[in-house]
Amino acid sequence: ARRDILPYLRDVPARFGVPALYVSHDIEEVTALASRMLVLKAGEVMASGPIGEVMHTLDLGPLMADGTAGSVIEAVVAGHDPAQGVTRLSLGEHTLSLPLDARLSESAAVRLFVDASDGALATVRPQGISIRNILPAQITAIVPGNGGQHVDVITACGPATLRARITRAAVEELGLSEGREVFALV
C-alpha cells in the first residue's frame, strides 16, 4: 500500500504549487519523492543539495537505519513489453530492463534507487546469466566500507553513477582499480 501511495505524494507539490518537506530514514522513499535532500545527524547538517549529488558525495550508510547505500539513476521510460514482462528505460545510450510497470507513461522521466548490494562487477561481459542489465562502465573510485568487511566500487555508466558493494577479496582477485573498464551488473 505504501508503494501505491508514493506517486500521489510525489505529485502533491507540483499539483498544488506548494513546497513539501518529507522526513524519512527510508532511502528508497526519499529517492521516489524528493528532488533535493538534506541529511541531518545529531542536529547538524551533514549534506544538502540535489538528491543524486548528495547520494554520491556522502556515504549515507551510517546515517540510515539499515545501513543502506546505493545510487540514484535518472532515466526515461522507453517502452513496455507485456509479453516479456518488462519495462525498458533509456539511460543515455544504454537500456535498462525492469519488471513491468505499466503505470509508467512512455517518455516519462523516472528516478530509481539501486541498492549497492544489488550491483556486481565483471571484468569481461558475462554470458548465459539471468541478470538483464549489463552496462559498460569505468571505475571512478574504490571506497572502503565501514568495518572493513566490504568495499564500495563507484562506476560511471554513461550519464549514471553506480555503486556496487563487494568484498575486498573480489577487488583483489579481479584486479580492480580506478580507471579500469568493467561491466556493471544490476
mmCIF file of C-alpha atoms in Angstrom:
data_model
loop_
_atom_site.group_PDB
_atom_site.id
_atom_site.type_symbol
_atom_site.label_atom_id
_atom_site.label_comp_id
_atom_site.label_asym_id
_atom_site.label_seq_id
_atom_site.Cartn_x
_atom_site.Cartn_y
_atom_site.Cartn_z
ATOM 1 C CA ALA A 1 0.000 0.000 0.000
ATOM 2 C CA ARG A 2 2.871 2.346 0.818
ATOM 3 C CA ARG A 3 4.366 1.945 -2.678
ATOM 4 C CA ASP A 4 0.963 2.575 -4.241
ATOM 5 C CA ILE A 5 0.556 5.907 -2.463
ATOM 6 C CA LEU A 6 4.065 7.263 -3.233
ATOM 7 C CA PRO A 7 3.191 8.530 -6.748
ATOM 8 C CA TYR A 8 0.320 10.559 -5.280
ATOM 9 C CA LEU A 9 2.572 12.068 -2.612
ATOM 10 C CA ARG A 10 5.207 12.872 -5.265
ATOM 11 C CA ASP A 11 2.659 14.841 -7.309
ATOM 12 C CA VAL A 12 1.261 16.976 -4.444
ATOM 13 C CA PRO A 13 3.852 19.820 -4.546
ATOM 14 C CA ALA A 14 3.512 20.391 -8.309
ATOM 15 C CA ARG A 15 -0.253 19.944 -8.337
ATOM 16 C CA PHE A 16 -0.884 22.470 -5.572
ATOM 17 C CA GLY A 17 2.162 24.702 -6.084
ATOM 18 C CA VAL A 18 3.453 24.216 -2.555
ATOM 19 C CA PRO A 19 6.778 23.013 -1.222
ATOM 20 C CA ALA A 20 6.844 19.799 0.770
ATOM 21 C CA LEU A 21 9.162 18.550 3.483
ATOM 22 C CA TYR A 22 9.293 14.778 3.843
ATOM 23 C CA VAL A 23 11.195 13.253 6.760
ATOM 24 C CA SER A 24 12.312 9.658 6.395
ATOM 25 C CA HIS A 25 15.066 7.132 7.064
ATOM 26 C CA ASP A 26 13.911 5.049 4.088
ATOM 27 C CA ILE A 27 16.235 5.998 1.246
ATOM 28 C CA GLU A 28 14.024 4.320 -1.370
ATOM 29 C CA GLU A 29 11.087 6.530 -0.326
ATOM 30 C CA VAL A 30 13.283 9.619 -0.378
ATOM 31 C CA THR A 31 14.534 8.723 -3.847
ATOM 32 C CA ALA A 32 10.972 8.270 -5.109
ATOM 33 C CA LEU A 33 9.699 11.550 -3.655
ATOM 34 C CA ALA A 34 12.471 14.104 -3.377
ATOM 35 C CA SER A 35 14.451 16.147 -5.828
ATOM 36 C CA ARG A 36 16.608 17.666 -3.083
ATOM 37 C CA MET A 37 17.937 16.099 0.103
ATOM 38 C CA LEU A 38 19.030 17.446 3.477
ATOM 39 C CA VAL A 39 20.906 14.990 5.696
ATOM 40 C CA LEU A 40 20.981 15.674 9.435
ATOM 41 C CA LYS A 41 22.944 13.892 12.139
ATOM 42 C CA ALA A 42 22.587 14.904 15.790
ATOM 43 C CA GLY A 43 21.032 18.197 14.644
ATOM 44 C CA GLU A 44 23.938 19.060 12.332
ATOM 45 C CA VAL A 45 23.649 19.374 8.549
ATOM 46 C CA MET A 46 25.847 16.675 7.006
ATOM 47 C CA ALA A 47 24.906 17.338 3.363
ATOM 48 C CA SER A 48 22.383 19.191 1.266
ATOM 49 C CA GLY A 49 21.605 19.501 -2.436
ATOM 50 C CA PRO A 50 20.169 17.591 -5.391
ATOM 51 C CA ILE A 51 19.465 14.021 -4.323
ATOM 52 C CA GLY A 52 21.795 12.410 -6.873
ATOM 53 C CA GLU A 53 24.736 14.575 -5.817
ATOM 54 C CA VAL A 54 24.185 14.014 -2.102
ATOM 55 C CA MET A 55 23.885 10.263 -2.595
ATOM 56 C CA HIS A 56 27.240 10.111 -4.397
ATOM 57 C CA THR A 57 29.236 12.577 -2.359
ATOM 58 C CA LEU A 58 28.283 11.357 1.093
ATOM 59 C CA ASP A 59 28.298 7.810 2.408
ATOM 60 C CA LEU A 60 24.780 7.735 3.826
ATOM 61 C CA GLY A 61 25.100 4.187 5.128
ATOM 62 C CA PRO A 62 25.940 5.125 8.724
ATOM 63 C CA LEU A 63 23.067 7.630 8.769
ATOM 64 C CA MET A 64 20.432 5.202 7.533
ATOM 65 C CA ALA A 65 18.694 2.880 9.943
ATOM 66 C CA ASP A 66 19.518 -0.210 7.864
ATOM 67 C CA GLY A 67 22.953 0.816 6.546
ATOM 68 C CA THR A 68 21.638 1.269 3.006
ATOM 69 C CA ALA A 69 23.945 2.761 0.403
ATOM 70 C CA GLY A 70 23.311 2.982 -3.288
ATOM 71 C CA SER A 71 22.877 5.077 -6.379
ATOM 72 C CA VAL A 72 20.196 7.288 -7.828
ATOM 73 C CA ILE A 73 19.656 6.839 -11.556
ATOM 74 C CA GLU A 74 17.543 9.150 -13.674
ATOM 75 C CA ALA A 75 16.209 7.588 -16.867
ATOM 76 C CA VAL A 76 13.334 7.840 -19.352
ATOM 77 C CA VAL A 77 10.681 5.195 -19.980
ATOM 78 C CA ALA A 78 11.436 3.819 -23.456
ATOM 79 C CA GLY A 79 8.517 1.383 -23.565
ATOM 80 C CA HIS A 80 6.778 -1.669 -22.166
ATOM 81 C CA ASP A 81 6.835 -5.279 -23.298
ATOM 82 C CA PRO A 82 3.935 -7.067 -21.569
ATOM 83 C CA ALA A 83 4.758 -10.350 -23.325
ATOM 84 C CA GLN A 84 8.239 -10.339 -21.755
ATOM 85 C CA GLY A 85 7.025 -8.722 -18.521
ATOM 86 C CA VAL A 86 9.466 -5.803 -18.704
ATOM 87 C CA THR A 87 9.558 -2.042 -18.825
ATOM 88 C CA ARG A 88 12.549 -0.637 -20.696
ATOM 89 C CA LEU A 89 14.273 2.554 -19.610
ATOM 90 C CA SER A 90 16.640 4.683 -21.630
ATOM 91 C CA LEU A 91 19.809 5.668 -19.802
ATOM 92 C CA GLY A 92 21.714 7.683 -22.370
ATOM 93 C CA GLU A 93 22.833 5.179 -24.994
ATOM 94 C CA HIS A 94 22.083 2.253 -22.665
ATOM 95 C CA THR A 95 18.826 0.458 -21.892
ATOM 96 C CA LEU A 96 17.725 -0.906 -18.532
ATOM 97 C CA SER A 97 15.100 -3.633 -18.183
ATOM 98 C CA LEU A 98 12.879 -3.635 -15.116
ATOM 99 C CA PRO A 99 9.873 -5.704 -14.087
ATOM 100 C CA LEU A 100 6.816 -4.448 -15.988
ATOM 101 C CA ASP A 101 5.249 -1.306 -14.523
ATOM 102 C CA ALA A 102 2.526 -0.239 -16.950
ATOM 103 C CA ARG A 103 1.659 2.712 -14.670
ATOM 104 C CA LEU A 104 4.725 4.496 -16.048
ATOM 105 C CA SER A 105 3.972 6.571 -19.142
ATOM 106 C CA GLU A 106 6.220 6.212 -22.155
ATOM 107 C CA SER A 107 8.785 9.070 -22.310
ATOM 108 C CA ALA A 108 8.218 9.848 -18.614
ATOM 109 C CA ALA A 109 11.279 10.691 -16.534
ATOM 110 C CA VAL A 110 11.844 8.230 -13.693
ATOM 111 C CA ARG A 111 14.264 8.090 -10.796
ATOM 112 C CA LEU A 112 15.489 4.759 -9.453
ATOM 113 C CA PHE A 113 17.345 3.839 -6.310
ATOM 114 C CA VAL A 114 19.766 0.955 -6.849
ATOM 115 C CA ASP A 115 20.971 -0.575 -3.600
ATOM 116 C CA ALA A 116 24.753 -1.085 -3.669
ATOM 117 C CA SER A 117 24.280 -4.719 -2.662
ATOM 118 C CA ASP A 118 22.205 -5.250 -5.841
ATOM 119 C CA GLY A 119 25.199 -4.381 -8.021
ATOM 120 C CA ALA A 120 28.009 -6.630 -9.204
ATOM 121 C CA LEU A 121 31.037 -6.150 -11.437
ATOM 122 C CA ALA A 122 32.658 -8.238 -14.158
ATOM 123 C CA THR A 123 35.937 -7.698 -15.983
ATOM 124 C CA VAL A 124 34.552 -9.386 -19.125
ATOM 125 C CA ARG A 125 30.997 -9.235 -20.478
ATOM 126 C CA PRO A 126 29.135 -12.166 -18.899
ATOM 127 C CA GLN A 127 27.055 -14.564 -20.966
ATOM 128 C CA GLY A 128 24.461 -17.124 -20.038
ATOM 129 C CA ILE A 129 23.217 -15.358 -16.896
ATOM 130 C CA SER A 130 19.788 -14.188 -15.797
ATOM 131 C CA ILE A 131 20.878 -10.628 -14.970
ATOM 132 C CA ARG A 132 19.464 -8.475 -17.789
ATOM 133 C CA ASN A 133 21.210 -5.187 -17.055
ATOM 134 C CA ILE A 134 24.868 -5.389 -18.058
ATOM 135 C CA LEU A 135 26.354 -1.941 -18.624
ATOM 136 C CA PRO A 136 29.859 -0.989 -19.759
ATOM 137 C CA ALA A 137 31.366 1.165 -17.013
ATOM 138 C CA GLN A 138 34.581 2.667 -15.725
ATOM 139 C CA ILE A 139 35.664 2.559 -12.090
ATOM 140 C CA THR A 140 35.899 6.079 -10.689
ATOM 141 C CA ALA A 141 36.534 5.267 -7.012
ATOM 142 C CA ILE A 142 37.019 2.384 -4.603
ATOM 143 C CA VAL A 143 35.845 3.247 -1.104
ATOM 144 C CA PRO A 144 36.474 1.014 1.931
ATOM 145 C CA GLY A 145 33.246 0.225 3.761
ATOM 146 C CA ASN A 146 32.519 0.611 7.435
ATOM 147 C CA GLY A 147 34.122 -2.131 9.486
ATOM 148 C CA GLY A 148 36.342 -3.182 6.581
ATOM 149 C CA GLN A 149 34.055 -6.067 5.601
ATOM 150 C CA HIS A 150 33.266 -4.736 2.152
ATOM 151 C CA VAL A 151 34.311 -2.193 -0.459
ATOM 152 C CA ASP A 152 32.078 0.139 -2.442
ATOM 153 C CA VAL A 153 33.194 0.422 -6.054
ATOM 154 C CA ILE A 154 31.842 3.536 -7.762
ATOM 155 C CA THR A 155 31.472 3.329 -11.545
ATOM 156 C CA ALA A 156 30.468 5.708 -14.317
ATOM 157 C CA CYS A 157 27.942 4.125 -16.702
ATOM 158 C CA GLY A 158 27.163 6.720 -19.345
ATOM 159 C CA PRO A 159 25.316 9.531 -17.556
ATOM 160 C CA ALA A 160 24.764 7.433 -14.422
ATOM 161 C CA THR A 161 26.927 6.628 -11.449
ATOM 162 C CA LEU A 162 26.503 3.162 -9.939
ATOM 163 C CA ARG A 163 27.792 1.835 -6.627
ATOM 164 C CA ALA A 164 28.487 -1.892 -6.182
ATOM 165 C CA ARG A 165 29.180 -3.271 -2.704
ATOM 166 C CA ILE A 166 31.584 -6.206 -2.989
ATOM 167 C CA THR A 167 34.193 -7.926 -0.837
ATOM 168 C CA ARG A 168 37.837 -6.838 -0.577
ATOM 169 C CA ALA A 169 38.728 -10.316 -1.861
ATOM 170 C CA ALA A 170 36.732 -9.708 -5.059
ATOM 171 C CA VAL A 171 38.523 -6.380 -5.629
ATOM 172 C CA GLU A 172 41.872 -8.109 -5.231
ATOM 173 C CA GLU A 173 41.058 -11.206 -7.316
ATOM 174 C CA LEU A 174 39.597 -9.152 -10.184
ATOM 175 C CA GLY A 175 42.437 -6.621 -10.089
ATOM 176 C CA LEU A 176 40.021 -3.709 -9.813
ATOM 177 C CA SER A 177 41.429 -0.191 -9.714
ATOM 178 C CA GLU A 178 40.358 3.347 -10.534
ATOM 179 C CA GLY A 179 40.143 3.899 -14.283
ATOM 180 C CA ARG A 180 39.593 0.211 -15.118
ATOM 181 C CA GLU A 181 36.890 -0.636 -17.633
ATOM 182 C CA VAL A 182 34.355 -3.147 -16.262
ATOM 183 C CA PHE A 183 30.770 -4.267 -16.723
ATOM 184 C CA ALA A 184 28.256 -3.209 -14.081
ATOM 185 C CA LEU A 185 25.537 -5.781 -13.458
ATOM 186 C CA VAL A 186 22.274 -4.688 -11.853
#
